[in-house]
PDB file of C-alpha atoms in Angstrom:
ATOM      1  CA  MET A 209       5.402 -25.757  20.774  1.00 49.00           C
ATOM      2  CA  THR A 210       4.486 -24.842  17.261  1.00 51.00           C
ATOM      3  CA  ASN A 211       1.043 -25.084  15.705  1.00 52.00           C
ATOM      4  CA  ALA A 212       1.052 -26.502  12.157  1.00 48.00           C
ATOM      5  CA  ALA A 213      -2.031 -24.404  11.447  1.00 52.00           C
ATOM      6  CA  GLN A 214      -0.250 -21.138  12.017  1.00 52.00           C
ATOM      7  CA  LEU A 215      -0.396 -18.726   9.144  1.00 50.00           C
ATOM      8  CA  PRO A 216       2.880 -17.806   7.432  1.00 49.00           C
ATOM      9  CA  THR A 217       4.554 -14.633   8.753  1.00 55.00           C
ATOM     10  CA  LYS A 218       6.342 -13.776   5.512  1.00 59.00           C
ATOM     11  CA  LEU A 219       5.136 -10.509   4.040  1.00 60.00           C
ATOM     12  CA  PRO A 220       4.182 -10.345   0.395  1.00 65.00           C
ATOM     13  CA  GLU A 221       6.833  -9.251  -2.024  1.00 75.00           C
ATOM     14  CA  PRO A 222       6.837  -5.489  -2.755  1.00 78.00           C
ATOM     15  CA  LEU A 223       5.729  -4.357  -6.185  1.00 79.00           C
ATOM     16  CA  THR A 224       8.546  -3.606  -8.538  1.00 85.00           C
ATOM     17  CA  ILE A 225       8.544  -0.788 -11.063  1.00 87.00           C
ATOM     18  CA  GLU A 226       8.802  -3.366 -13.932  1.00 89.00           C
ATOM     19  CA  GLU A 227       5.780  -5.322 -12.743  1.00 85.00           C
ATOM     20  CA  PHE A 228       3.623  -2.213 -12.472  1.00 84.00           C
ATOM     21  CA  LYS A 229       4.768  -0.754 -15.813  1.00 86.00           C
ATOM     22  CA  ASP A 230       4.012  -4.056 -17.527  1.00 86.00           C
ATOM     23  CA  ALA A 231       0.381  -3.788 -16.348  1.00 81.00           C
ATOM     24  CA  LEU A 232      -0.228  -0.324 -17.636  1.00 81.00           C
ATOM     25  CA  PRO A 233      -1.003   1.076 -21.027  1.00 81.00           C
ATOM     26  CA  PRO A 234       2.005   2.652 -22.838  1.00 81.00           C
ATOM     27  CA  LYS A 235       0.930   6.281 -22.361  1.00 79.00           C
ATOM     28  CA  VAL A 236       0.905   5.889 -18.571  1.00 80.00           C
ATOM     29  CA  LYS A 237       4.164   3.930 -18.220  1.00 83.00           C
ATOM     30  CA  ARG A 238       6.345   6.954 -18.565  1.00 83.00           C
ATOM     31  CA  SER A 239       4.755   8.595 -15.547  1.00 83.00           C
ATOM     32  CA  ILE A 240       5.726   5.688 -13.205  1.00 86.00           C
ATOM     33  CA  ASN A 241       8.963   6.182 -11.314  1.00 88.00           C
ATOM     34  CA  GLN A 242      10.494   4.689  -8.215  1.00 90.00           C
ATOM     35  CA  SER A 243       8.812   7.252  -5.847  1.00 88.00           C
ATOM     36  CA  VAL A 244       5.377   6.134  -7.093  1.00 85.00           C
ATOM     37  CA  ILE A 245       6.361   2.489  -6.438  1.00 85.00           C
ATOM     38  CA  ASP A 246       7.654   3.403  -2.994  1.00 84.00           C
ATOM     39  CA  GLU A 247       4.374   5.171  -2.206  1.00 80.00           C
ATOM     40  CA  ILE A 248       2.474   2.106  -3.335  1.00 80.00           C
ATOM     41  CA  ASN A 249       4.607  -0.217  -1.197  1.00 80.00           C
ATOM     42  CA  LYS A 250       4.226   1.856   1.920  1.00 76.00           C
ATOM     43  CA  THR A 251       0.498   2.637   1.383  1.00 71.00           C
ATOM     44  CA  LEU A 252      -0.947  -0.313   3.357  1.00 57.00           C
ATOM     45  CA  SER A 253       0.250  -1.717   6.609  1.00 60.00           C
ATOM     46  CA  GLU A 254      -2.155  -4.707   6.665  1.00 67.00           C
ATOM     47  CA  PRO A 255      -0.253  -7.585   5.065  1.00 70.00           C
ATOM     48  CA  GLU A 256      -3.411  -9.402   3.862  1.00 66.00           C
ATOM     49  CA  LEU A 257      -4.780  -6.204   2.264  1.00 75.00           C
ATOM     50  CA  PHE A 258      -1.297  -5.256   0.887  1.00 76.00           C
ATOM     51  CA  GLU A 259      -1.191  -8.419  -1.246  1.00 76.00           C
ATOM     52  CA  GLN A 260      -4.720  -7.880  -2.583  1.00 80.00           C
ATOM     53  CA  TYR A 261      -3.925  -4.202  -3.281  1.00 79.00           C
ATOM     54  CA  ARG A 262      -0.645  -5.143  -5.030  1.00 78.00           C
ATOM     55  CA  ASP A 263      -2.358  -7.805  -7.174  1.00 79.00           C
ATOM     56  CA  ASN A 264      -5.224  -5.502  -8.064  1.00 79.00           C
ATOM     57  CA  LEU A 265      -2.948  -2.688  -9.096  1.00 78.00           C
ATOM     58  CA  ILE A 266      -1.430  -5.002 -11.591  1.00 76.00           C
ATOM     59  CA  SER A 267      -4.673  -6.606 -12.861  1.00 76.00           C
ATOM     60  CA  TYR A 268      -6.699  -3.445 -13.007  1.00 74.00           C
ATOM     61  CA  GLY A 269      -4.214  -1.510 -15.163  1.00 75.00           C
ATOM     62  CA  LYS A 270      -6.650  -1.616 -18.052  1.00 75.00           C
ATOM     63  CA  VAL A 271      -8.783   1.028 -16.229  1.00 77.00           C
ATOM     64  CA  MET A 272      -6.127   3.629 -17.073  1.00 76.00           C
ATOM     65  CA  GLN A 273      -7.123   3.233 -20.781  1.00 74.00           C
ATOM     66  CA  GLU A 274     -10.742   4.077 -20.133  1.00 66.00           C
ATOM     67  CA  GLY A 275     -10.220   7.690 -19.187  1.00 65.00           C
ATOM     68  CA  LYS A 276      -7.816  10.341 -18.226  1.00 77.00           C
ATOM     69  CA  PHE A 277      -7.017   9.552 -14.650  1.00 83.00           C
ATOM     70  CA  LYS A 278      -4.045  10.691 -12.571  1.00 85.00           C
ATOM     71  CA  ILE A 279      -1.956   7.786 -11.266  1.00 84.00           C
ATOM     72  CA  THR A 280      -2.597   8.936  -7.688  1.00 86.00           C
ATOM     73  CA  SER A 281      -6.355   8.805  -8.277  1.00 89.00           C
ATOM     74  CA  TYR A 282      -5.996   5.326  -9.751  1.00 88.00           C
ATOM     75  CA  LEU A 283      -3.992   4.166  -6.666  1.00 87.00           C
ATOM     76  CA  ASP A 284      -6.771   5.556  -4.419  1.00 91.00           C
ATOM     77  CA  ALA A 285      -9.490   3.863  -6.436  1.00 91.00           C
ATOM     78  CA  VAL A 286      -7.805   0.468  -6.225  1.00 89.00           C
ATOM     79  CA  LYS A 287      -7.364   0.859  -2.512  1.00 89.00           C
ATOM     80  CA  TYR A 288     -11.052   1.853  -2.161  1.00 93.00           C
ATOM     81  CA  VAL A 289     -12.211  -1.118  -4.241  1.00 91.00           C
ATOM     82  CA  CYS A 290      -9.993  -3.465  -2.147  1.00 89.00           C
ATOM     83  CA  TYR A 291     -11.796  -2.330   0.965  1.00 90.00           C
ATOM     84  CA  LYS A 292     -15.210  -2.720  -0.781  1.00 91.00           C
ATOM     85  CA  HIS A 293     -14.403  -6.259  -1.801  1.00 86.00           C
ATOM     86  CA  GLN A 294     -13.642  -7.151   1.753  1.00 86.00           C
ATOM     87  CA  GLY A 295     -17.179  -6.151   2.692  1.00 90.00           C
ATOM     88  CA  GLU A 296     -16.648  -2.564   3.878  1.00 92.00           C
ATOM     89  CA  THR A 297     -19.473  -0.093   3.455  1.00 95.00           C
ATOM     90  CA  ASN A 298     -19.027   2.942   1.180  1.00 95.00           C
ATOM     91  CA  ILE A 299     -18.356   5.250   4.134  1.00 95.00           C
ATOM     92  CA  SER A 300     -15.930   2.796   5.775  1.00 95.00           C
ATOM     93  CA  ALA A 301     -14.008   2.151   2.585  1.00 95.00           C
ATOM     94  CA  TYR A 302     -13.936   5.921   1.830  1.00 96.00           C
ATOM     95  CA  SER A 303     -12.730   6.685   5.410  1.00 96.00           C
ATOM     96  CA  LYS A 304      -9.914   4.108   5.157  1.00 93.00           C
ATOM     97  CA  THR A 305      -8.920   5.373   1.661  1.00 93.00           C
ATOM     98  CA  PHE A 306      -9.030   9.046   2.542  1.00 95.00           C
ATOM     99  CA  PRO A 307      -8.377   9.422   6.255  1.00 94.00           C
ATOM    100  CA  GLU A 308      -7.001  12.990   5.803  1.00 94.00           C
ATOM    101  CA  LYS A 309     -10.228  14.055   4.126  1.00 96.00           C
ATOM    102  CA  ILE A 310     -12.322  12.612   6.927  1.00 96.00           C
ATOM    103  CA  GLN A 311     -10.233  14.375   9.523  1.00 96.00           C
ATOM    104  CA  ARG A 312     -10.569  17.608   7.579  1.00 96.00           C
ATOM    105  CA  PHE A 313     -14.339  17.154   7.299  1.00 96.00           C
ATOM    106  CA  ILE A 314     -14.626  16.552  11.035  1.00 95.00           C
ATOM    107  CA  ALA A 315     -12.421  19.565  11.829  1.00 97.00           C
ATOM    108  CA  GLU A 316     -14.597  21.747   9.537  1.00 96.00           C
ATOM    109  CA  GLY A 317     -17.778  20.500  11.203  1.00 96.00           C
ATOM    110  CA  VAL A 318     -19.175  18.639   8.200  1.00 96.00           C
ATOM    111  CA  VAL A 319     -22.126  16.510   9.352  1.00 96.00           C
ATOM    112  CA  ALA A 320     -22.142  12.723   8.971  1.00 94.00           C
ATOM    113  CA  LYS A 321     -24.919  12.854   6.387  1.00 96.00           C
ATOM    114  CA  ASP A 322     -22.785  15.026   4.114  1.00 96.00           C
ATOM    115  CA  ILE A 323     -19.672  12.823   4.595  1.00 95.00           C
ATOM    116  CA  ALA A 324     -21.837   9.821   3.627  1.00 95.00           C
ATOM    117  CA  SER A 325     -22.940  11.756   0.451  1.00 96.00           C
ATOM    118  CA  TYR A 326     -19.359  12.314  -0.468  1.00 96.00           C
ATOM    119  CA  SER A 327     -18.541   8.655  -0.046  1.00 96.00           C
ATOM    120  CA  THR A 328     -21.534   7.682  -2.114  1.00 96.00           C
ATOM    121  CA  ALA A 329     -20.532  10.139  -4.878  1.00 96.00           C
ATOM    122  CA  TYR A 330     -17.028   8.677  -4.847  1.00 97.00           C
ATOM    123  CA  ASN A 331     -18.428   5.121  -5.125  1.00 96.00           C
ATOM    124  CA  LYS A 332     -20.435   6.247  -8.209  1.00 95.00           C
ATOM    125  CA  SER A 333     -17.507   8.061  -9.817  1.00 94.00           C
ATOM    126  CA  LYS A 334     -16.243   6.852 -13.206  1.00 91.00           C
ATOM    127  CA  LEU A 335     -12.887   5.772 -11.844  1.00 89.00           C
ATOM    128  CA  ALA A 336     -14.275   3.820  -8.879  1.00 91.00           C
ATOM    129  CA  TYR A 337     -16.936   2.220 -11.152  1.00 90.00           C
ATOM    130  CA  CYS A 338     -14.369   1.232 -13.817  1.00 87.00           C
ATOM    131  CA  THR A 339     -11.946  -0.188 -11.219  1.00 87.00           C
ATOM    132  CA  ASN A 340     -14.741  -2.194  -9.529  1.00 86.00           C
ATOM    133  CA  LYS A 341     -15.960  -3.402 -12.962  1.00 83.00           C
ATOM    134  CA  GLN A 342     -12.554  -5.015 -13.499  1.00 78.00           C
ATOM    135  CA  CYS A 343     -13.296  -7.399 -10.731  1.00 66.00           C
ATOM    136  CA  TYR A 344     -16.827  -8.139 -11.894  1.00 58.00           C
ATOM    137  CA  PRO A 345     -16.900  -8.364 -15.749  1.00 49.00           C
ATOM    138  CA  LEU A 346     -20.658  -7.662 -15.810  1.00 39.00           C
ATOM    139  CA  GLY A 347     -20.190  -4.547 -13.684  1.00 40.00           C
ATOM    140  CA  CYS A 348     -22.148  -6.161 -10.834  1.00 38.00           C
ATOM    141  CA  THR A 349     -21.182  -5.983  -7.181  1.00 41.00           C
ATOM    142  CA  THR A 350     -21.860  -8.695  -4.684  1.00 41.00           C
ATOM    143  CA  LYS A 351     -24.803  -6.782  -3.186  1.00 41.00           C
ATOM    144  CA  MET A 352     -26.562  -6.883  -6.525  1.00 37.00           C
ATOM    145  CA  PHE A 353     -26.893 -10.602  -6.376  1.00 37.00           C
ATOM    146  CA  THR A 354     -29.472 -10.704  -3.687  1.00 35.00           C
ATOM    147  CA  ARG A 355     -32.427 -13.169  -3.842  1.00 32.00           C
ATOM    148  CA  LYS A 356     -34.781 -10.252  -4.536  1.00 36.00           C
ATOM    149  CA  ARG A 357     -32.980  -9.086  -7.634  1.00 37.00           C
ATOM    150  CA  LEU A 358     -31.779 -12.358  -9.011  1.00 37.00           C
ATOM    151  CA  ILE A 359     -35.098 -14.177  -9.122  1.00 35.00           C
ATOM    152  CA  PRO A 360     -36.991 -11.770 -11.348  1.00 39.00           C
ATOM    153  CA  LYS A 361     -34.204 -11.851 -13.932  1.00 40.00           C
ATOM    154  CA  LEU A 362     -34.306 -15.674 -13.991  1.00 40.00           C
ATOM    155  CA  SER A 363     -38.062 -15.870 -14.279  1.00 37.00           C
TER     156      SER A 363
END
């Protein structure tokens, strides 16, 4: 017995080197090779996040023009912003983006308050900010549109 409302089980198509290069500024294109694409395609195991991550990598390529960022840092920032757009907190998105760092912090005895500070600092970094801004042209996040903040601006 099949349910017509079942979600499709087909995984999104992997990102190709041509698709990614087409989305990037010329000075960055030459640093993209198949190993970078392979790393991108294996980065996420959640199919619904994989598709968002893949699409955001392509559409946020303009961020690479706004500063001197390493491609690996850009990949991390896109992943972080994907988690944030799914409603994750700073610390949760940071933990999912950088699980090795979190494990190292725990092993070194770094207290939760300090880990939260690191995640907040990352959230405020130029790369994370510019990547997030690509989704919201005014540079605003969903949390900024609370009733408390929106009403005074409209008055």
